[in-house]
Coordinates of C-alpha atoms in Angstrom, one line a residue:
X15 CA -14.9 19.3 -1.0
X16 CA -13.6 21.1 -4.4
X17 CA -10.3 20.6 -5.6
X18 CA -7.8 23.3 -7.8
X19 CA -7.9 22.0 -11.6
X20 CA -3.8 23.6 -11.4
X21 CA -2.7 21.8 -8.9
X22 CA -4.8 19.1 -7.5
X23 CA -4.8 20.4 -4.0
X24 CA -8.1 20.2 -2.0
X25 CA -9.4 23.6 -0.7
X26 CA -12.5 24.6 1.3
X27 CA -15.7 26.3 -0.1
X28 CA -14.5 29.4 1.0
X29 CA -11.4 29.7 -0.6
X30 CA -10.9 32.3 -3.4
X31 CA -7.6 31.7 -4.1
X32 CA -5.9 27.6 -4.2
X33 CA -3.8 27.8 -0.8
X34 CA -0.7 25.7 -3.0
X35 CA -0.6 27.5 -5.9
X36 CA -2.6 30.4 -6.1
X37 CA -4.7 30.0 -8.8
X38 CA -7.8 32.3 -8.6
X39 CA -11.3 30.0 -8.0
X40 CA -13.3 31.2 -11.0
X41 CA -16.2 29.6 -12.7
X42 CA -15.3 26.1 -13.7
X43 CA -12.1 26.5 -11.5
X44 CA -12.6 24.1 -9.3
X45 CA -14.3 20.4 -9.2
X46 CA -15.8 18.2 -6.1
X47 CA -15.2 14.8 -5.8
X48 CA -18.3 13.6 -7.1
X49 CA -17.5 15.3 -10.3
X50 CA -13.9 13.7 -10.7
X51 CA -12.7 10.3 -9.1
X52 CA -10.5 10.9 -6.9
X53 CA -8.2 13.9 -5.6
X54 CA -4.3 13.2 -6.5
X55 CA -2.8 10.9 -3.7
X56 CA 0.8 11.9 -4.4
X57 CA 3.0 12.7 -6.7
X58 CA 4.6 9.5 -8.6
X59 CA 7.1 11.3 -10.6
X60 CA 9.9 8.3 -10.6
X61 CA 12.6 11.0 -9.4
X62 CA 15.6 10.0 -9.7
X63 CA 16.5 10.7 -6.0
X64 CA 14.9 7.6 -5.4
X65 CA 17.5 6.0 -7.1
X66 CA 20.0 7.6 -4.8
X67 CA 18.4 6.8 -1.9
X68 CA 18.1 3.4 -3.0
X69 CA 21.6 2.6 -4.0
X70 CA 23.4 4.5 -0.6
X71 CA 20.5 2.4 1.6
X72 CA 19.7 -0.7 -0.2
X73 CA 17.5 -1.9 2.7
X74 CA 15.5 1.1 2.2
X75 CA 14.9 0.9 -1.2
X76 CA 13.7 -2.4 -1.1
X77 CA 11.3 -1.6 2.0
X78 CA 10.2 1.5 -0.2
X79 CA 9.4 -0.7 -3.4
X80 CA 7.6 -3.0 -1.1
X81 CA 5.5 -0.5 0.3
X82 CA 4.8 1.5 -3.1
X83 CA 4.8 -0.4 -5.9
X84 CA 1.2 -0.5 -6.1
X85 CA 0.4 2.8 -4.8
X86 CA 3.4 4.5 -6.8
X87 CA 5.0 2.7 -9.2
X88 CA 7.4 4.8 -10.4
X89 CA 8.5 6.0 -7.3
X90 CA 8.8 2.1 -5.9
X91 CA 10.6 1.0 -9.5
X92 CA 13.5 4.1 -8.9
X93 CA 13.6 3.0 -5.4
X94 CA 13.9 -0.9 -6.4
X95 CA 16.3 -0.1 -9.1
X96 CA 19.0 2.2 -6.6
X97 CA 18.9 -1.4 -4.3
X98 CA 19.3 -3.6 -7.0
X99 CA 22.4 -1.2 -8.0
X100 CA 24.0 -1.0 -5.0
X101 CA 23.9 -5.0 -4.4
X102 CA 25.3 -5.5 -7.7
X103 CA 27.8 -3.3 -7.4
X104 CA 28.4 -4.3 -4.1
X105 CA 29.0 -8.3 -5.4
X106 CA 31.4 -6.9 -7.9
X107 CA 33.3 -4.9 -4.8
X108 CA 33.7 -8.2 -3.1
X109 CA 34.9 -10.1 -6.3
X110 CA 37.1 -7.7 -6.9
X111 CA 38.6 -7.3 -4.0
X112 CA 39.1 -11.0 -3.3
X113 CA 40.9 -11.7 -7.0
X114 CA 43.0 -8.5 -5.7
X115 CA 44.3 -10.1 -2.5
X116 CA 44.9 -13.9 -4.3
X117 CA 47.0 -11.9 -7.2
X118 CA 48.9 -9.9 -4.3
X119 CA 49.1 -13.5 -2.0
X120 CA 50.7 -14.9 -5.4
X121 CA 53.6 -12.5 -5.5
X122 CA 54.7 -13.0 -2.0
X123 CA 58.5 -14.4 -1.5
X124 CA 57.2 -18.1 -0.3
X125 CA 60.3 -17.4 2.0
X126 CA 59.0 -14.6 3.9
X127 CA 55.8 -16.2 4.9
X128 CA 57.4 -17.5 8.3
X129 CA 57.6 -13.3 8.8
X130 CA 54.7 -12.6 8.0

């Protein structure tokens, strides 16, 4: 089965035109796979949208660096770093928010506390 030296996408022998980007099939346009190694899985572009989706769902990120990071290591590292973000940042939440309430617990009349 020949591939599109463009794009990577696989077309059929009766293709004159790549069916993803276009490009005419001319001579020395295309390749089979005994010529080349493989076809082009996927793309591993390490997009930062990873990242995103990493650090708003941790647990996914994590599951999607297990998953990838042999297959697509660029992808799984983005992914991996947005969860290891988003705990951090989460830990620093918590800390912060618990120095927060012992500062505001430390200004309270001692003679209200039966009122409150």
């Amino acid at each position: 089965m020949p591939f599109c030296n463009k794009c990577g996408a696989s077309m059929s022998e009766d293709d004159k035109f790549c069916p993803e980007c276009g490009t005419p099939v001319g001579a020395g346009n295309t390749t089979s796979t005994s010529q080349t190694q493989a076809a082009p899985k996927s793309q591993d572009t390490g997009s930062i949208g990873w990242a995103v989706l990493g650090f708003l769902l941790p647990v996914v990120g994590l599951i999607l660096w297990l998953v990838w990071r042999d297959e697509q290591p660029k992808n799984a590292h983005m992914a991996g770093v947005g969860a290891l973000a988003a705990v951090i940042f989460s830990v620093v939440f918590v800390i912060l928010i618990v120095v927060v309430m012992i500062g505001i617990a430390a200004t309270v009349d001692s003679s209200l506390l039966p009122f409150i």
